[in-house]
PDB file of C-alpha atoms in Angstrom:
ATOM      1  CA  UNK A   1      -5.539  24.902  -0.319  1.00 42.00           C
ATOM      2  CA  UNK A   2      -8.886  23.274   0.065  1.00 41.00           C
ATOM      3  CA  UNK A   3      -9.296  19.457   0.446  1.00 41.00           C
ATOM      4  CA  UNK A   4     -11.043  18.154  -2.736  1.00 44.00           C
ATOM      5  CA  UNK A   5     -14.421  16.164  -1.792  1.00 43.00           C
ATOM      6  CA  UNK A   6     -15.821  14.612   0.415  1.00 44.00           C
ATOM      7  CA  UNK A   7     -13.527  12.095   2.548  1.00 45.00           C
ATOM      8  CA  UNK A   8     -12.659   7.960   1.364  1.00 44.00           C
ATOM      9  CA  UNK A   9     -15.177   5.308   2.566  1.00 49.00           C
ATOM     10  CA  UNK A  10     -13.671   2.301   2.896  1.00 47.00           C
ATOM     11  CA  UNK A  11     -16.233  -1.163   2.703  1.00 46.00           C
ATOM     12  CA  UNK A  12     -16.216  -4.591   2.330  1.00 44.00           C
ATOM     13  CA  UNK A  13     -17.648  -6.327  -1.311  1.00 42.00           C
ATOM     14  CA  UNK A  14     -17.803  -9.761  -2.730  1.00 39.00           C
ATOM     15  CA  UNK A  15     -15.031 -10.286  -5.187  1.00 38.00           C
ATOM     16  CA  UNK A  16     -16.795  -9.965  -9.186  1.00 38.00           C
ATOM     17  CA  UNK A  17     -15.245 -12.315 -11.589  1.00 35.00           C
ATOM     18  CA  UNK A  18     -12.457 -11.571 -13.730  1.00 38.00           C
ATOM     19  CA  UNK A  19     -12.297 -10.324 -17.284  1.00 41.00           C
ATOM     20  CA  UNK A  20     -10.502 -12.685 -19.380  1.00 41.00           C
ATOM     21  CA  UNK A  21      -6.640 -13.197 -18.862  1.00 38.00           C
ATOM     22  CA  UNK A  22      -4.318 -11.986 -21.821  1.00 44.00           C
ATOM     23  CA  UNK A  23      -1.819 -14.527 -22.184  1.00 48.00           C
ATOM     24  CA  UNK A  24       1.042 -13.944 -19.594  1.00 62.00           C
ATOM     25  CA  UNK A  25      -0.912 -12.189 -16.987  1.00 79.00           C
ATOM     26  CA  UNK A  26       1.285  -8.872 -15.797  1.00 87.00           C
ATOM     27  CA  UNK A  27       3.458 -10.229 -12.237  1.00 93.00           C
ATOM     28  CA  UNK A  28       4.763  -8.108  -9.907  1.00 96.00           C
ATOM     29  CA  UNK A  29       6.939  -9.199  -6.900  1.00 97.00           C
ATOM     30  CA  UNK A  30       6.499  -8.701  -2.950  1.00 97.00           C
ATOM     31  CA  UNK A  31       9.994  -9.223  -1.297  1.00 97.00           C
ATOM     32  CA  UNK A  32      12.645  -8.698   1.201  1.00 97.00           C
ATOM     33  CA  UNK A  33      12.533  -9.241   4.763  1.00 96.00           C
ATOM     34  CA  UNK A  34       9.746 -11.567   4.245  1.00 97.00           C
ATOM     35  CA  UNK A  35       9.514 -15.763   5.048  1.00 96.00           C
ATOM     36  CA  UNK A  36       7.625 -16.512   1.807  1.00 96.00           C
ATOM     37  CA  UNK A  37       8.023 -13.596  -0.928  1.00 97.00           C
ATOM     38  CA  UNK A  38       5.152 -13.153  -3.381  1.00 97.00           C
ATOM     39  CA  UNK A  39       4.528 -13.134  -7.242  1.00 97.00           C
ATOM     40  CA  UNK A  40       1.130 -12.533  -7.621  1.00 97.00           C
ATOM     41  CA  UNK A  41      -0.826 -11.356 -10.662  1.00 97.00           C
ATOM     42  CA  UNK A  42      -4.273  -9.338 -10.152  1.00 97.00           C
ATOM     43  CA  UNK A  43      -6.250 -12.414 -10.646  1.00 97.00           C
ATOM     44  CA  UNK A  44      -4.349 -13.895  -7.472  1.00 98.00           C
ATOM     45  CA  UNK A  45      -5.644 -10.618  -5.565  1.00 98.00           C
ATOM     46  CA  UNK A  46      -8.770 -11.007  -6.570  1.00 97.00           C
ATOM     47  CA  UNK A  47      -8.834 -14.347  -5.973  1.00 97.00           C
ATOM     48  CA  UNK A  48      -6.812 -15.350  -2.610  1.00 98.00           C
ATOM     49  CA  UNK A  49      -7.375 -12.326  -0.467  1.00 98.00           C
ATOM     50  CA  UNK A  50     -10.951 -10.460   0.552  1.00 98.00           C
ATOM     51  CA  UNK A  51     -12.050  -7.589  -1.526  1.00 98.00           C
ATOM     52  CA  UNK A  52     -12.146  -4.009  -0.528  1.00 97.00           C
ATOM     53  CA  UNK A  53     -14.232  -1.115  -1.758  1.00 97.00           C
ATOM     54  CA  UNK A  54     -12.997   2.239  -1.219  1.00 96.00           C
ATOM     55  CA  UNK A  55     -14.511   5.328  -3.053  1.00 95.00           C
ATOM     56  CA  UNK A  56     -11.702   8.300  -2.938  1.00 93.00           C
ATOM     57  CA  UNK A  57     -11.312  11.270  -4.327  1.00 92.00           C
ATOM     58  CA  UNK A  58      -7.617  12.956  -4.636  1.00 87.00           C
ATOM     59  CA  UNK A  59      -5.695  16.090  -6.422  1.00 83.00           C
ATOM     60  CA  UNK A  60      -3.763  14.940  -9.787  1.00 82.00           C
ATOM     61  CA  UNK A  61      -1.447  17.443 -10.115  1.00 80.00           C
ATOM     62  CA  UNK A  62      -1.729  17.272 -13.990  1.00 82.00           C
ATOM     63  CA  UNK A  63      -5.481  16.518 -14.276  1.00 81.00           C
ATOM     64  CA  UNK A  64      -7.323  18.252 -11.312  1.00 84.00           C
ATOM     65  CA  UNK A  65      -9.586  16.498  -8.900  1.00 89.00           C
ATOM     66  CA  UNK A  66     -10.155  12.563  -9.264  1.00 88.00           C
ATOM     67  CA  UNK A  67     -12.537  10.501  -8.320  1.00 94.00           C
ATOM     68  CA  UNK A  68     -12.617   6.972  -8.965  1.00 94.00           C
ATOM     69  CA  UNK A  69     -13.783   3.500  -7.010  1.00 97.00           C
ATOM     70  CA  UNK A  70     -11.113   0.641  -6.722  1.00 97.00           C
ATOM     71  CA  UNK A  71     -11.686  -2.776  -5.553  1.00 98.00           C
ATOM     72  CA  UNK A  72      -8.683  -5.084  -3.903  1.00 98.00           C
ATOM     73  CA  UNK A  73      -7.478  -6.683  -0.987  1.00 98.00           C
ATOM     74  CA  UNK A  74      -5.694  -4.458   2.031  1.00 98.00           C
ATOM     75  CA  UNK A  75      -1.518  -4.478   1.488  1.00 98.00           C
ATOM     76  CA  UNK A  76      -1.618  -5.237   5.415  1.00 97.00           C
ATOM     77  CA  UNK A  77      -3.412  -8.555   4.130  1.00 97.00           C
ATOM     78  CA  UNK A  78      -1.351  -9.208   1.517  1.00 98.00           C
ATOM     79  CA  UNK A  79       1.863  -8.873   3.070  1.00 97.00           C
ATOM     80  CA  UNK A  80       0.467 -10.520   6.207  1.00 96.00           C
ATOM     81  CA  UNK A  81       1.247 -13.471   3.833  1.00 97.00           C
ATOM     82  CA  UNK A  82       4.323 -12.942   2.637  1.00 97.00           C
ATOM     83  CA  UNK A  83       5.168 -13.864   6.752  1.00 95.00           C
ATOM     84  CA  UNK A  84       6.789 -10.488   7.885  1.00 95.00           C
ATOM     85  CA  UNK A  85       9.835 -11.269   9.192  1.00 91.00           C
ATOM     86  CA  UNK A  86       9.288  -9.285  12.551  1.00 87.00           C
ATOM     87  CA  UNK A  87       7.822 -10.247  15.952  1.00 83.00           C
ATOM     88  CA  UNK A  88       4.076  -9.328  15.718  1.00 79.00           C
ATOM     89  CA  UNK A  89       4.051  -9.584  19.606  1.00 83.00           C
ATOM     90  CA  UNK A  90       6.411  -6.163  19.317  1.00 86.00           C
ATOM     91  CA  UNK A  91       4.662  -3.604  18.791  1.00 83.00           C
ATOM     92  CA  UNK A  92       8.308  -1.597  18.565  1.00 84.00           C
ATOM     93  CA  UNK A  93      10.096  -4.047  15.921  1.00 86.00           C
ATOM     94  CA  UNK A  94       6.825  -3.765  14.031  1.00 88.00           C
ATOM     95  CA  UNK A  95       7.500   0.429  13.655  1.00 89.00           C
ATOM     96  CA  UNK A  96      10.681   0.033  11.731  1.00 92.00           C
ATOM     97  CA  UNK A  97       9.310  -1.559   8.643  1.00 95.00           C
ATOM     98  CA  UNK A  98       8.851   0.225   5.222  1.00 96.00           C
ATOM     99  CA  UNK A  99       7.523  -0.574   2.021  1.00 97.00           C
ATOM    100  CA  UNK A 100       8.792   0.927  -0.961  1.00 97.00           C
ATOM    101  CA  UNK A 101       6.228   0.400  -3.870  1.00 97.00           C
ATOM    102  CA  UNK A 102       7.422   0.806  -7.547  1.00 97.00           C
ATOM    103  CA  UNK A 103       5.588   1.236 -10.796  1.00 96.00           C
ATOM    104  CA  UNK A 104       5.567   0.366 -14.575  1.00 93.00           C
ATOM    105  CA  UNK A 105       6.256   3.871 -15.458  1.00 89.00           C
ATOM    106  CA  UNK A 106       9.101   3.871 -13.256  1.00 92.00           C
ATOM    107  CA  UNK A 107       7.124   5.931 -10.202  1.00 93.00           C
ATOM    108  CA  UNK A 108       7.537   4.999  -6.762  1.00 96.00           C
ATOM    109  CA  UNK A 109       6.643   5.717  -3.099  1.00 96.00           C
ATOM    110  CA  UNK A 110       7.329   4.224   0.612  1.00 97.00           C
ATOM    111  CA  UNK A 111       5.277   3.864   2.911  1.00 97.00           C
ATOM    112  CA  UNK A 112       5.865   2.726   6.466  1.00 96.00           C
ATOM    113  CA  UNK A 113       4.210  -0.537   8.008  1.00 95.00           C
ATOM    114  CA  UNK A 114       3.355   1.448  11.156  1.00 94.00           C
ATOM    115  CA  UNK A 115       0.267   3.573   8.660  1.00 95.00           C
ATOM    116  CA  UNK A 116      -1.235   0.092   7.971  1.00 95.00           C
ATOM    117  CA  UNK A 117      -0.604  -1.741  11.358  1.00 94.00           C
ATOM    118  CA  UNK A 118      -3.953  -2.250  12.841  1.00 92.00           C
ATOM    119  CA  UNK A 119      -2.196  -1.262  16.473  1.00 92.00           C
ATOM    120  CA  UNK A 120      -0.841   2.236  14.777  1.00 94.00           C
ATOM    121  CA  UNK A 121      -2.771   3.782  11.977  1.00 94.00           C
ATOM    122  CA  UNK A 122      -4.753   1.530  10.350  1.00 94.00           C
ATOM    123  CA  UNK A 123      -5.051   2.942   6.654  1.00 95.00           C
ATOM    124  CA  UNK A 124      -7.172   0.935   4.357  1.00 97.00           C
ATOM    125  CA  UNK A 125      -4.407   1.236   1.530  1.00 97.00           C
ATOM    126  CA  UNK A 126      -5.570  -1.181  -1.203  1.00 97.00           C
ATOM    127  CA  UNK A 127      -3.848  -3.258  -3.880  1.00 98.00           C
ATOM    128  CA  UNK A 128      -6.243  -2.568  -6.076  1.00 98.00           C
ATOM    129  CA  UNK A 129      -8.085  -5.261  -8.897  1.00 98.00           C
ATOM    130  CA  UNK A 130     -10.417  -3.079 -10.408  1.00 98.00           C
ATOM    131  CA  UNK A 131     -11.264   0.517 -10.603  1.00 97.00           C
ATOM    132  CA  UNK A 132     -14.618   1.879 -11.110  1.00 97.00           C
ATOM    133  CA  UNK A 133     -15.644  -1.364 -12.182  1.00 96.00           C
ATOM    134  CA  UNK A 134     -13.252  -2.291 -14.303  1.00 97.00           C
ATOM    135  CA  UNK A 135     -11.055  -5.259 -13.646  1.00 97.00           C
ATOM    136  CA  UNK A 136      -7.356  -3.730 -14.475  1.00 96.00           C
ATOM    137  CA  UNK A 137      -5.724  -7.270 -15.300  1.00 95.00           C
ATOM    138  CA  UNK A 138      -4.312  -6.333 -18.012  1.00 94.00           C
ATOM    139  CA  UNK A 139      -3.061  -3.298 -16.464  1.00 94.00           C
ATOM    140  CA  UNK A 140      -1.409  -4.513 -13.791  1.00 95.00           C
ATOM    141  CA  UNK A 141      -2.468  -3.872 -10.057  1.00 97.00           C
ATOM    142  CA  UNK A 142      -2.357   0.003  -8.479  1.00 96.00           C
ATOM    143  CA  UNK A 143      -1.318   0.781  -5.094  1.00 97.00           C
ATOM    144  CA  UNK A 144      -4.681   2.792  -3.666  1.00 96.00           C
ATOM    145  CA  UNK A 145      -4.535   5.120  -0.387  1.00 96.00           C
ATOM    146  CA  UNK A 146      -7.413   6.607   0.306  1.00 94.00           C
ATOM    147  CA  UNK A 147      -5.993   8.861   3.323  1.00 92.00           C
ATOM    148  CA  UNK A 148      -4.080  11.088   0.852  1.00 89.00           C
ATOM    149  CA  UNK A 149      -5.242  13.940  -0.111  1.00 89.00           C
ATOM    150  CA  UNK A 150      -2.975  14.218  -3.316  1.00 87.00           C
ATOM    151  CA  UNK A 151      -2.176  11.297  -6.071  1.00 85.00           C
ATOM    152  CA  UNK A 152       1.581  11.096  -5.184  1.00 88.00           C
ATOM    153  CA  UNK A 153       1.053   7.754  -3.908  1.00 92.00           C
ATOM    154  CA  UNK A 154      -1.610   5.965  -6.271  1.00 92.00           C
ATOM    155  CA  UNK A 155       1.333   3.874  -7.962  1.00 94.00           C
ATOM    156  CA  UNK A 156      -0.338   2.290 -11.480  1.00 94.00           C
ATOM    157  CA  UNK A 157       1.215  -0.623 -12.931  1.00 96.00           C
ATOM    158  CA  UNK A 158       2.827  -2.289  -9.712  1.00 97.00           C
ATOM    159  CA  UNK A 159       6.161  -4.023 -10.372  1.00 97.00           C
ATOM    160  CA  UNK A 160       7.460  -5.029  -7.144  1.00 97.00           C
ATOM    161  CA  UNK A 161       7.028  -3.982  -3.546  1.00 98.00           C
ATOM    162  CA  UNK A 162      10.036  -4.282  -1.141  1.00 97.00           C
ATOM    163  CA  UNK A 163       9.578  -4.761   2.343  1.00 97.00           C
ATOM    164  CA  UNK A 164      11.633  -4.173   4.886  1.00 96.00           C
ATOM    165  CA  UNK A 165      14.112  -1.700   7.468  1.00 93.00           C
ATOM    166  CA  UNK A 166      16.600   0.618   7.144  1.00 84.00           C
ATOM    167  CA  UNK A 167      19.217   1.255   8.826  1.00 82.00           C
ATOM    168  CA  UNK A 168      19.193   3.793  11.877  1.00 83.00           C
ATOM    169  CA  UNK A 169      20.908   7.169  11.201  1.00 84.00           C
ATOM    170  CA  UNK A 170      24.273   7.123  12.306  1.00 84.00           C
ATOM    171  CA  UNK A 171      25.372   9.682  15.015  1.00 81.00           C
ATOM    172  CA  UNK A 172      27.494  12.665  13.817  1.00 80.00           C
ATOM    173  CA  UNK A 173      31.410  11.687  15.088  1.00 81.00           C
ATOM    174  CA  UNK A 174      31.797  14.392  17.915  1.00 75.00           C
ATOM    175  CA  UNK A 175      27.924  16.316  17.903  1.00 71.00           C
ATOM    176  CA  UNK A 176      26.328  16.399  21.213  1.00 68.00           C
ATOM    177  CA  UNK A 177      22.459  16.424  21.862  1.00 62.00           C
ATOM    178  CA  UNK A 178      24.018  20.273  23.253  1.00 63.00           C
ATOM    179  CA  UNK A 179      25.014  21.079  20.126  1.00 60.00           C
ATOM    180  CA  UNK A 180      22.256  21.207  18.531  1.00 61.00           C
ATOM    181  CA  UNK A 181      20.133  24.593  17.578  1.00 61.00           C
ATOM    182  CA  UNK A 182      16.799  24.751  19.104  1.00 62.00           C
ATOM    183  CA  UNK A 183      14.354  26.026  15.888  1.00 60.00           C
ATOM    184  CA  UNK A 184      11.507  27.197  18.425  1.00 60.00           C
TER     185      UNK A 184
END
């Protein structure tokens, strides 16, 4: 299978003002292991954290080829603020986070700190205010990740993002390291 386009560019832009609020602005929540969880609108992206541009192009698998321009803030940033509850200074600790990023229509996807960590791989993944110039306050904030090559992970409508670790697979009661089948 071919890789659609040409790959994401990722710059920085001035944030544009906002189209007018509907009343009740769409919330979603940032939580879990976290010293100060968030409930930030799009406006409060747009408006507290530095805007992105990233210009991406993915596979929809039920409408071909995208290609679209969001604005927004890095996650990183974003959850940066939220106070992580790990020790920055360990670079280890910092590999065991997730995120696990949920939609209005119910989709979802994880992601793990370690791709947006600036020490491991860096990914520009946006929380996105507008997309190709249109601000999307009234609908609701989109998880953007320019990396990926399909749209598995571009989550519309953000609801909540949870933050935190899970727990370390267990070892099988009475299975050696011997007992386990080499596959090369």
């Amino acid at each position: 299978m071919s890789r659609p386009g040409p790959p994401s560019r990722t710059t920085a832009v001035r944030p544009h003002p906002g189209e007018g609020l509907p009343a009740g602005p769409r919330r979603f929540l940032i939580c879990g292991q976290l010293r100060c969880p968030l409930a930030l609108t799009v406006a409060d992206l747009r408006e507290r954290w530095p805007q992105r541009r990233a210009e991406v192009v993915f596979d929809c698998a039920t409408n071909g080829p995208q290609h679209h321009t969001f604005e927004g803030p890095l996650l990183r940033e974003v959850i940066d603020a939220a106070g992580p509850a790990f020790d920055a200074r360990r670079r280890k600790d910092r590999s065991r986070y997730l995120l696990a990023v949920a939609g209005g229509d119910g989709h979802h996807a994880v992601l793990s700190w370690a791709e947006l960590d600036a020490d491991f791989g860096d990914a520009p993944v946006l929380l996105a205010t507008a997309m190709d110039g249109r601000a999307l306050d009234a609908a609701g904030s989109q998880l953007v990740v320019p990396s990926d090559r399909c749209g598995a992970r571009y989550i519309s409508a953000l609801t909540g993002i949870w933050f935190g670790t899970c727990a370390p697979p267990e070892p099988v009661p009475g299975l050696s390291s011997g007992d386990l089948v080499d596959s090369s």
